[in-house]
Short mmCIF file of C-alpha atoms in Angstrom, two decimals:
data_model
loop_
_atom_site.label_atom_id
_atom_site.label_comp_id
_atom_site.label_asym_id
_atom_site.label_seq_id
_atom_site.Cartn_x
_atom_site.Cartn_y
_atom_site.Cartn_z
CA UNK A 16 73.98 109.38 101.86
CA UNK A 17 76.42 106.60 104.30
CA UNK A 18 79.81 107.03 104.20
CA UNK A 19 82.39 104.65 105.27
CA UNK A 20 85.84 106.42 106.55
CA UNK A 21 88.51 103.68 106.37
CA UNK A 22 91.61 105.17 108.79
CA UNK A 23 94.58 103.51 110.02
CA UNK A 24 93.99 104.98 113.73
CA UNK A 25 92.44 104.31 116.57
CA UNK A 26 90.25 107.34 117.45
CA UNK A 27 91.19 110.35 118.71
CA UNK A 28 95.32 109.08 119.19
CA UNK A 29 97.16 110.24 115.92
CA UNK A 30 97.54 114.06 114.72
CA UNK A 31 96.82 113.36 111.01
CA UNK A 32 93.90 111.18 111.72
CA UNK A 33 92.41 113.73 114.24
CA UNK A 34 93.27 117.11 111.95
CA UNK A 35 91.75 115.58 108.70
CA UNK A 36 89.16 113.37 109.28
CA UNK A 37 87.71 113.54 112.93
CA UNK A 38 87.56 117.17 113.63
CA UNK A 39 85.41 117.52 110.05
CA UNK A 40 82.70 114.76 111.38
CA UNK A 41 80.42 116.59 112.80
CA UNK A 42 80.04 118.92 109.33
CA UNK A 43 78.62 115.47 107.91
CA UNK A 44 76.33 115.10 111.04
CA UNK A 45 75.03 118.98 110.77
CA UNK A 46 73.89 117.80 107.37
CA UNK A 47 72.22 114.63 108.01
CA UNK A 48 75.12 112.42 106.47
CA UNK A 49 75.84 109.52 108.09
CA UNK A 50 78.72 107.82 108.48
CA UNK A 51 81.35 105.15 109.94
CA UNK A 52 84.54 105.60 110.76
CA UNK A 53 86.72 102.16 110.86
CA UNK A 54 90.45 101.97 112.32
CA UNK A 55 92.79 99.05 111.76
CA UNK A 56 94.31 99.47 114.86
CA UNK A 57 92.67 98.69 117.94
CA UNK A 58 93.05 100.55 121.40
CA UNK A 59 94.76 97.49 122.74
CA UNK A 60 97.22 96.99 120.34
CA UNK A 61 97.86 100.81 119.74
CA UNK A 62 99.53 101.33 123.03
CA UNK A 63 102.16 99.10 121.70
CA UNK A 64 102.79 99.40 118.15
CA UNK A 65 106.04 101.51 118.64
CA UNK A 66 107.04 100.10 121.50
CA UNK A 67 110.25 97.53 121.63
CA UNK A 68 108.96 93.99 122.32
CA UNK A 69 105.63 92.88 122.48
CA UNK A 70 105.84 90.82 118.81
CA UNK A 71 102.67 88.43 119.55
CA UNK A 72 100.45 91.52 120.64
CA UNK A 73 101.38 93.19 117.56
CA UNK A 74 100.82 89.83 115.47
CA UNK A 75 97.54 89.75 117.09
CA UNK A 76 97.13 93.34 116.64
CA UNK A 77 97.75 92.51 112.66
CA UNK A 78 95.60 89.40 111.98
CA UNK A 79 92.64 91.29 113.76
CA UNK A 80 93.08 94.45 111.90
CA UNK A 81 92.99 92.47 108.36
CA UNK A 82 90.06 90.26 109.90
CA UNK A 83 87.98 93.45 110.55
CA UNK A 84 88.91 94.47 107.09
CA UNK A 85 87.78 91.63 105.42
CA UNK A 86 84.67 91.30 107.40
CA UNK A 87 84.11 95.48 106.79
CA UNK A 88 83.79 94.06 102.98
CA UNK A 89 80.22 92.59 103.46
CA UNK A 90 79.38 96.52 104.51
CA UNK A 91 80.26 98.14 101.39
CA UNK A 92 77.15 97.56 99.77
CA UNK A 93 75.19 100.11 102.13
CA UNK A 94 77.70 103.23 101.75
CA UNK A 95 77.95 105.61 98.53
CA UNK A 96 81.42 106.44 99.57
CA UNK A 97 84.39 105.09 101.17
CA UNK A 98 87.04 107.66 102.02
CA UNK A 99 90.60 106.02 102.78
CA UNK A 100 92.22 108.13 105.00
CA UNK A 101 96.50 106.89 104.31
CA UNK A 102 95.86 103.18 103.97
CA UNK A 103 93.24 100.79 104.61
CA UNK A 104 95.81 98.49 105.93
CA UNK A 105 99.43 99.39 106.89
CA UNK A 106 100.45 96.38 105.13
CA UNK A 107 100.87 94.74 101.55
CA UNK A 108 98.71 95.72 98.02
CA UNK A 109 96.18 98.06 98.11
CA UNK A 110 93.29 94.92 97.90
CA UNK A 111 90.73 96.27 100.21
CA UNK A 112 90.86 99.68 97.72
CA UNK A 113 91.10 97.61 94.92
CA UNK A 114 87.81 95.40 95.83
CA UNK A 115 86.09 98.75 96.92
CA UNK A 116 86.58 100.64 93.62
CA UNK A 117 86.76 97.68 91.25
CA UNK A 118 84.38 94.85 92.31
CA UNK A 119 81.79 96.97 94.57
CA UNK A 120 82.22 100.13 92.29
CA UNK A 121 82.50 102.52 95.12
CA UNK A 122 83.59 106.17 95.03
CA UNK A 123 86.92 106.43 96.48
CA UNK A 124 88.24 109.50 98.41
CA UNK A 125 91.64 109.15 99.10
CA UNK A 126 93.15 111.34 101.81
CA UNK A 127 97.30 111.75 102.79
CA UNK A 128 99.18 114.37 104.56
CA UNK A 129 102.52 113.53 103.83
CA UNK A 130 104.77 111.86 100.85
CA UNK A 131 103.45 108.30 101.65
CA UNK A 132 104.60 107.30 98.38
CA UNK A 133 108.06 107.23 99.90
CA UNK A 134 110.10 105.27 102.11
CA UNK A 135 110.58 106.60 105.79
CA UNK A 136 112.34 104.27 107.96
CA UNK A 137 112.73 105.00 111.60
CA UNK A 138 114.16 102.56 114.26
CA UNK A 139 110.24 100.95 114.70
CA UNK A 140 109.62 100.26 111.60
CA UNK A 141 112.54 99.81 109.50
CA UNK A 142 111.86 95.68 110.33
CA UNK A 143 108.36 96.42 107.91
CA UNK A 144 109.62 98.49 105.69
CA UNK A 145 110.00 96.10 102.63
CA UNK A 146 106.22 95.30 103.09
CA UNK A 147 104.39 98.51 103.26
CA UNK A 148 104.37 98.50 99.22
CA UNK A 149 104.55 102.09 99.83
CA UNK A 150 104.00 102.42 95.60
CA UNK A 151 100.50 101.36 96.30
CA UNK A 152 99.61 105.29 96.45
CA UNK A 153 100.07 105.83 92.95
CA UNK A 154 97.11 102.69 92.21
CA UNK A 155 95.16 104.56 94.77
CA UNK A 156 95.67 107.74 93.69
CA UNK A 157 94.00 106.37 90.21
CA UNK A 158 91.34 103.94 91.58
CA UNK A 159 89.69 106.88 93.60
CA UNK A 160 87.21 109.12 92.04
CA UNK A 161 88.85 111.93 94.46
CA UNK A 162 92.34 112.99 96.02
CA UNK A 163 92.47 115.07 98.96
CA UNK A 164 95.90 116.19 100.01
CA UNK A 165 97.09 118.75 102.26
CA UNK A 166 99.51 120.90 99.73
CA UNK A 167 101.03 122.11 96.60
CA UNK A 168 103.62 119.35 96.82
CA UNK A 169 101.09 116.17 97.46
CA UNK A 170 98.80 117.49 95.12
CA UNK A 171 101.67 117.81 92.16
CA UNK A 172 102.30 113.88 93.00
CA UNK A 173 98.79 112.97 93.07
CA UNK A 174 97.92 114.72 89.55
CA UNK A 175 99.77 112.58 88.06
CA UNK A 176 97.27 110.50 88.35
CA UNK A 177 94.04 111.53 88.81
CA UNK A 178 92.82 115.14 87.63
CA UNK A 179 90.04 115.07 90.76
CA UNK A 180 92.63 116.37 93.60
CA UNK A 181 91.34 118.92 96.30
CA UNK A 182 93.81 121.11 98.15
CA UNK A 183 92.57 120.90 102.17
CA UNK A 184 94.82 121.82 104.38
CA UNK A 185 95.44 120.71 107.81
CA UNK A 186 93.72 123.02 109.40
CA UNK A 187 93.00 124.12 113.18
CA UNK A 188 89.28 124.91 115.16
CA UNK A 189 89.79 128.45 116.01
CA UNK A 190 86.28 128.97 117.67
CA UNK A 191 85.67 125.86 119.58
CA UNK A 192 89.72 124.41 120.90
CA UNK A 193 92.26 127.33 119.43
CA UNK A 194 90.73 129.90 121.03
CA UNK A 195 93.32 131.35 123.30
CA UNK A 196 96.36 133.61 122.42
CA UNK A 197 99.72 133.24 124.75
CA UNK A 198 100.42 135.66 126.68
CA UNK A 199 104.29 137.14 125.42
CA UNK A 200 104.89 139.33 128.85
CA UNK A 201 105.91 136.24 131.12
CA UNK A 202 108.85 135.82 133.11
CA UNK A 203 109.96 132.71 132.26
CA UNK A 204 110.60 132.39 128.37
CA UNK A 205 110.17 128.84 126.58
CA UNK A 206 111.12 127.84 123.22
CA UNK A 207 108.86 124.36 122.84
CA UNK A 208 108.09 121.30 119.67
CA UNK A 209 105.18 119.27 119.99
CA UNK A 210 105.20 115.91 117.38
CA UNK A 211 105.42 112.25 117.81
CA UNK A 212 108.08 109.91 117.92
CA UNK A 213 108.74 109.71 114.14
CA UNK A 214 109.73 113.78 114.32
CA UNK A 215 111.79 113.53 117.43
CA UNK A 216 114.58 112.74 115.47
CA UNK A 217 114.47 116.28 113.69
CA UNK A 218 115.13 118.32 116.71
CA UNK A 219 118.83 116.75 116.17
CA UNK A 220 119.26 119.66 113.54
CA UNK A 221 118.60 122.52 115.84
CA UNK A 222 120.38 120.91 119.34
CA UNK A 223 123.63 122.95 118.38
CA UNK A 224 122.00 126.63 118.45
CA UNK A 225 120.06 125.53 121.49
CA UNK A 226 123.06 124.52 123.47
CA UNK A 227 124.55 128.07 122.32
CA UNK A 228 121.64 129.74 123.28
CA UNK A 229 121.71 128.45 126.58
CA UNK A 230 125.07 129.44 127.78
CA UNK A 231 123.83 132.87 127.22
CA UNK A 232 119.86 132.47 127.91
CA UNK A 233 117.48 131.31 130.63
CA UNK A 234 114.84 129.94 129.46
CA UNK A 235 113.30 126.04 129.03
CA UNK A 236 113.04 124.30 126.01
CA UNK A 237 109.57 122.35 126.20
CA UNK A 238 109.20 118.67 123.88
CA UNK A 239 105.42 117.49 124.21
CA UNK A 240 105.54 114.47 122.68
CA UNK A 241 104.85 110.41 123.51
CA UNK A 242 108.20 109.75 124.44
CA UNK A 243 111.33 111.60 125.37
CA UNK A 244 113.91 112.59 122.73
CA UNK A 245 117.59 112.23 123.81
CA UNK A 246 119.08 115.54 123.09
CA UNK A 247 121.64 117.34 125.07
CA UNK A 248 120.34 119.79 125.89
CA UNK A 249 120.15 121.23 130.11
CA UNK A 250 117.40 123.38 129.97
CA UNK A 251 114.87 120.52 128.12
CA UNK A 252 111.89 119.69 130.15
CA UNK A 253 109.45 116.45 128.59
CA UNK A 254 105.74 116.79 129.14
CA UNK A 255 104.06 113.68 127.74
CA UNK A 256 101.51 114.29 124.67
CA UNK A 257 98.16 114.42 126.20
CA UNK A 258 94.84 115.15 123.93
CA UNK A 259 93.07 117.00 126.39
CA UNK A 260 95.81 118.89 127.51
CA UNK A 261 97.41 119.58 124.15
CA UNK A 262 96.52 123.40 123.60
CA UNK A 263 96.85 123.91 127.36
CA UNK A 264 100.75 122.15 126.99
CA UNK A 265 101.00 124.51 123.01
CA UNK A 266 100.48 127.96 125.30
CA UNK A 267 103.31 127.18 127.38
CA UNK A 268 105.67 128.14 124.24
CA UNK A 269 106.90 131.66 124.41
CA UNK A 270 108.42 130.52 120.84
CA UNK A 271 107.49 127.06 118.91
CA UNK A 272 110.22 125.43 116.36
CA UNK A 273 109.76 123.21 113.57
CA UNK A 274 113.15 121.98 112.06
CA UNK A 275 112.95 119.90 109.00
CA UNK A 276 115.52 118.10 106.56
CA UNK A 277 115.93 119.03 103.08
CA UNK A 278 114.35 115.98 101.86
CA UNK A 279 112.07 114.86 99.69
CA UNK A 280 109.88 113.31 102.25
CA UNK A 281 110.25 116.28 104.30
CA UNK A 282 108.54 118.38 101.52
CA UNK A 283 105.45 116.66 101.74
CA UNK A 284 105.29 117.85 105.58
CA UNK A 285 102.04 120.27 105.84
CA UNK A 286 103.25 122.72 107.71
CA UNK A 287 100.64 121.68 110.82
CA UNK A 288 103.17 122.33 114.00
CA UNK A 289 103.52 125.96 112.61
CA UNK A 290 99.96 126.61 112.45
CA UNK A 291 98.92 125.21 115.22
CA UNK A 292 101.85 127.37 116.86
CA UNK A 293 100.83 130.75 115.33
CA UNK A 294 97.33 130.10 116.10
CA UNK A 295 97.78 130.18 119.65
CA UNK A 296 99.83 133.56 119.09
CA UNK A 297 103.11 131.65 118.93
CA UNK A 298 105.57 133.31 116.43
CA UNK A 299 107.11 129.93 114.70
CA UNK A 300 110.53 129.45 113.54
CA UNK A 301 110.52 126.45 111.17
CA UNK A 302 113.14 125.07 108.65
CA UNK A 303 112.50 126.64 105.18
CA UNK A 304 111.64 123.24 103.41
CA UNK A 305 108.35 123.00 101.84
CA UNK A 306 104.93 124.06 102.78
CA UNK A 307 107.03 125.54 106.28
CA UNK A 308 107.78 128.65 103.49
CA UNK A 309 104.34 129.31 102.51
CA UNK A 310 103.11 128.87 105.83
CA UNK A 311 105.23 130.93 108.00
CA UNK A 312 106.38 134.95 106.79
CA UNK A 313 109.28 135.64 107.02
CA UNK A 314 110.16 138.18 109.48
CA UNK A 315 106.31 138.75 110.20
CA UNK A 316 104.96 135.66 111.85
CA UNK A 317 108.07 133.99 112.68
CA UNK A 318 111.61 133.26 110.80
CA UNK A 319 112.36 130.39 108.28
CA UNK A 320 115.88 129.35 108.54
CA UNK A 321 118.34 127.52 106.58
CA UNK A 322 121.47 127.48 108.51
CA UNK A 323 122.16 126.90 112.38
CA UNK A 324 123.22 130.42 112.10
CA UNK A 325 120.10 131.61 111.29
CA UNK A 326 118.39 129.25 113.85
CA UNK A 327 120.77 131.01 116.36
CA UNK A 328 119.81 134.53 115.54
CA UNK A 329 115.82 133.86 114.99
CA UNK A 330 115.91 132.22 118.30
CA UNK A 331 117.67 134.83 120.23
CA UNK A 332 115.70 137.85 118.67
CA UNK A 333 112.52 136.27 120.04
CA UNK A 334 113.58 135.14 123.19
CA UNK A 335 115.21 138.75 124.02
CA UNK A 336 112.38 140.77 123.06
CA UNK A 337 109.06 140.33 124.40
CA UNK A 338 107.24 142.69 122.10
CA UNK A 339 108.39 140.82 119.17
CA UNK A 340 107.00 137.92 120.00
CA UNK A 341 103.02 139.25 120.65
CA UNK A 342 104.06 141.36 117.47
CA UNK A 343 105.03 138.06 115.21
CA UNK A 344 102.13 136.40 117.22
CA UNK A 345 99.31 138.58 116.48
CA UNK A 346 100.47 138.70 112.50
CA UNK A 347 100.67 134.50 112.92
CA UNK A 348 97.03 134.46 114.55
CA UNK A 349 95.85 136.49 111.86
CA UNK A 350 97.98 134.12 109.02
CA UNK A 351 95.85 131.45 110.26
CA UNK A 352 92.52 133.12 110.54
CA UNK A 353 93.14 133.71 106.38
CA UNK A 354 94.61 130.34 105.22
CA UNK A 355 93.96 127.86 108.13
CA UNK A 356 90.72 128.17 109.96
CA UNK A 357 88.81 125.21 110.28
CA UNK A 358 85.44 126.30 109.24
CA UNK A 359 86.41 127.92 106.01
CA UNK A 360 87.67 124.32 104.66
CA UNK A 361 83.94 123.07 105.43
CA UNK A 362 82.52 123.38 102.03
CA UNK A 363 85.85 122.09 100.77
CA UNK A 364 85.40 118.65 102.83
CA UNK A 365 82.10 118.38 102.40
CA UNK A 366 82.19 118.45 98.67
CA UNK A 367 84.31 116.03 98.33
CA UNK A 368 81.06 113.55 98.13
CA UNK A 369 79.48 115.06 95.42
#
């Protein structure tokens, strides 16, 4: 059996990518399957792509990415399946999954953590918007001979289409890279959010309990992330996102947040901060939107929260009492040990080419 992964990213840079394709690779390997994995982006032109300026390396950055496309065509003949991880191309129609499925008859697995269906503007892309034919998911969704989708909410939107959808959740190596739990009886307390730029803007809706917190409270707040958010906010310290430094950076939280909107597109969110959080021993307090609710419990691994009120009162019952926290931790840990370990979603992936 060959297998062709088709992914937006270039390796080993983009959470999603990493979580749902990379980190199951070598459960292909262990059973002799081999495989390809093909980005659109290149290295070069990925340091770039949400960066003001730089228009001809992007255009470059575009042409080549179609041109690899078009040329990965000619391969599909020597694979059995081709599993589209987002998008083959970020884009226009859905041709390259239309030629796979329709003219080389290929089994499609189609893979999406979020509510891709829908249109998410941010300050980078808002320029592309109108092209992304963001309605191509629903053709997908019935080209492929399986969905994959990482909860309740995607997979409602997907079998609408197609009755072959899997539920695998974005979930974390507990054995091999989450493997440590924090340490709650520190001196210095830190509430901390690790994302990318396209989440920065969320920590807007929690900046008015952290300013009130701090007037009262000494402790940091910690953003890992790859670029700086502009909140005001004193006790905010930046530590750029770094992949082999990312659980080291994750155990610095005494407490990790997750606001969301209310939003549509927010309810496709999978919940991944708040594991990853809570399987480092991290009690989470998260917006109660979505898969956030069935992730975090209420009052046992962390706090969902509605109001800034509530954010206020979650926040300062952790960060005042040390016990707690390992408390909330130790039931998060175990949370994720049930619902969220890695190697328990192995037979899941790997059945997904049969």
């Amino acid at each position: 059996m060959k297998v062709l992964f088709v992914v937006p990213f270039p390796l080993g840079k983009a959470a999603s990518q990493r979580y749902r394709v990379e980190q199951f690779l070598p459960f292909l390997q262990k059973r002799g399957i081999k495989y390809k994995v093909a980005p659109f982006w290149d290295a070069s032109t990925w340091t770039v792509l949400y960066k003001k300026g730089h228009f001809l390396r992007k255009a470059t950055g575009v042409f080549d990415g179609f041109l690899r496309r078009a040329l990965l065509l000619l391969q599909l003949p020597s694979y059995n399946y081709v599993f589209i991880h987002r998008e083959a191309t970020p884009v226009g129609p859905p041709w390259f999954e239309w030629i796979a499925a329709k003219v080389f008859r290929k089994k499609l697995i189609y893979d999406f953590d979020d509510a891709i269906w829908l249109n998410n503007t941010s300050d980078e892309n808002k320029s592309v918007t109108r092209y992304k034919w963001q309605h191509k998911t629903e053709k997908i969704c019935r080209w492929s001979y399986k969905v994959s989708v990482g909860n309740n909410f995607l997979k409602e939107y997907a079998q609408q289409f197609n009755q072959q959808v899997v539920l695998l959740p974005s979930a974390v190596d507990l054995i091999n890279k989450y493997n440590k739990l924090k340490n709650q009886q520190v001196e210095r307390i830190t509430v901390g959010w690790i994302g990318s730029h396209s989440t920065l803007p969320y920590l807007k809706l929690i900046e008015p309990a952290l300013q009130r917190l701090e007037k009262k409270h000494d402790f940091d707040f910690i953003v890992i992330a790859d670029r700086s958010p502009e909140l005001r906010i004193d006790s905010m310290v930046f530590v750029p996102w770094n992949q082999e430094t990312e659980v080291d950076g994750l155990l610095r939280f005494s407490i990790g947040v997750m606001p969301l909107p209310d939003t549509e597109w927010a309810r496709g969110k999978c919940a991944f901060k708040a594991i990853q959080y809570m399987a480092l021993g991290i009690p989470a307090i998260v917006s109660a939107v979505g898969a956030n609710t069935e992730a975090v419990l209420n009052g046992e691994t962390g706090y969902t929260c509605t109001t800034e009120q509530e954010w206020y009162e979650s926040l300062e019952r952790l960060l005042t009492d040390p016990d707690l926290r390992a408390k909330q931790g130790e039931a998060g840990r175990a949370q994720v040990e049930e619902r969220y370990a890695l190697q328990a979603y192995e037979q899941t992936f790997v059945s997904l080419f049969s």
